[in-house]
Amino acid sequence: MRKPALTIIGAGLVGSLLATLLAQRGFSVQVFERRPDPRKHGFLGGRSINLALAERGWHGLRVAGLQERMRTIAVMMRGRMVHDLAGNTNLQRYGRDDSEVIWSVNRGDLNMALLDAAEAAGASIVFDQRLDGVDWQRSTLTLRDAQNIPRTHHAQILIGADGAGSALRAAMASMADLGERFEPLGHGYKELEIPALTDFPARQLPEHLREAAARGERFAMEANALHIWPRGNYMCIALPNAHGSFTVTLFLPNEGEPSIASISDARQARAFFERDFPDATALIPQLEEDFIGNPTGMLGTLYLDRWHIDGRALLVGDAAHAIVPFHGQGMNAGFEDAVELAELLEATPSDFTAVFAEFERRRKPNADAIAAMALENYIEMRDRVDDADYLLMRELDRTLAERHPGTWVPRYAMVTFSRIPYRTAFERGAAQTKLLRELVAGKSRIGDINLVTADSKVLALVGK
Ligand code: FAD
Ligand code: E1W
């Protein structure tokens, strides 16, 4: 029996992975993407934007057969490099060894690899076609090209992978109450670039990097780390790119002092950076151009009560559950969606109503859990990673993980290095944090904590 035809809206990260997995399973898949084909026209005006890929994301790529290709262009990040105001740095390792690391990948490269895979598996992708509306009665879509010229297309089963601003979600909401709620974070972000040493304008290369540049080194800072400049109510981060540059992201409140609103020109942007991020500022020669020229991104969390309408339409990825980026898990979570949906459809290829309902039942608690953990991680990253109490809790967390491998797993490790459901990581993490707080209360050094008592509490916690 030929499997039914599916129409996916959006050939971003999640849409193109899902198209690959479904086409590989024998479904006929057509994808409509608003933007032009990045393999022909370049991606996002050539800006280099990167993302952290963790185990859940790698799993999706593995299932699609893309692990090898991406591995060769991904940069390993062993830990977070914390930069204080004086420019001192401290590498806090993520895991036990190089098997517990995360990877920086270029968004454009990843998207293009996924588009190739989708087409190779037999999916058809139509670019320059923006979904504009759905006529649910007639089962037709209105699509518009770059010139805004409309065309209609018949489609029985729709999957929305069209991101946080989903047009399919809007069309679904016009016919059913999805219980949509968007909670703005009140902070925005701005991307800037630290060039590769080879690309620095000669006169702007800082003194301490001249030798490294002369030796042919490419990275202006430690390459194999995620850099963080925590500053209380805001922060910068930087992820490495394969060719030696870093993409810096400033996360800052929208209003107040300092804020996106209070930094209104290039001169103020430089003064702010020189005051709060002096070591990074020396590495951003185009700071003014980047700050003024790049758009300000908005952040928030999207919650829906329903992700589907019967067996006719389903939302996945950011279209269903956009989250704040502070755990680096949005794409990773979306890839888990794609794998789960493909597995459900493979098992029950004809009952879309049942599959969409089961997908929502399985994924929603996990989406809610990672949304909550991502929000918590902003406060942790911007305010706590250089705090003494936090560092002691972290040291104990790591000690217990070493003494009880597989029994005590730090929450970050559950989220990042495993495929334990997010919901489980959230619940076990809460129980562990409660215990950590009890054990470090009033203590200032790991030597002051009775580890024998700690061990027995750990075993009691897991019921051993
Ligand atoms: P998108 O990537 O947004 O793709 C949607 C696609 O649909 C696009 O191609 C778009 O052009 C297309 N589209 C939109 N509207 C229409 C329409 N009307 N018709 C047709 N096509 C349409 N996640 C991580 O895992 N790790 C990270 O390190 C990380 N860092 C992040 C940093 C920042 C600053 C931000 C904002 C997010 C970050 N994320 C990260 C989250 C990640 O970017 C998203 O979760 C991921 O891109 C979601 O993929 P998606 O395919 O659902 O949506
Ligand atoms: C990761 C945008 C982004 C992406 C990330 C992370 C962070 C902070 C941010 C979380 C983290 C990888 N994180 N890093 N260090 N501790 N937690 O792990 O992706 Cl802001």
Coordinates of C-alpha atoms in Angstrom, one line a residue, residues 12 15 43 61 92 104 111 139 141 193 199 233 246 251-252 285 348 368 389 418 429 437 442:
G12 CA 14.3 24.9 8.5
G15 CA 11.1 20.5 8.8
F43 CA 22.2 31.6 4.1
L61 CA 21.2 13.3 12.6
Q92 CA 34.4 24.6 33.8
S104 CA 29.2 24.1 17.7
N111 CA 20.3 23.3 7.2
S139 CA -8.2 21.5 2.0
L141 CA -3.3 26.2 1.0
E193 CA 31.6 38.6 15.4
D199 CA 41.0 38.0 9.2
N233 CA 21.3 40.7 34.8
F246 CA 33.5 33.2 17.0
F251 CA 21.6 38.9 25.9
L252 CA 20.3 42.1 27.5
P285 CA 36.9 45.1 15.4
T348 CA 0.7 3.4 12.4
D368 CA 7.2 22.0 29.1
D389 CA 28.1 28.8 46.8
S418 CA 21.6 11.6 27.4
G429 CA 17.2 17.3 38.9
R437 CA 21.4 22.5 49.0
G442 CA 26.7 26.5 56.0

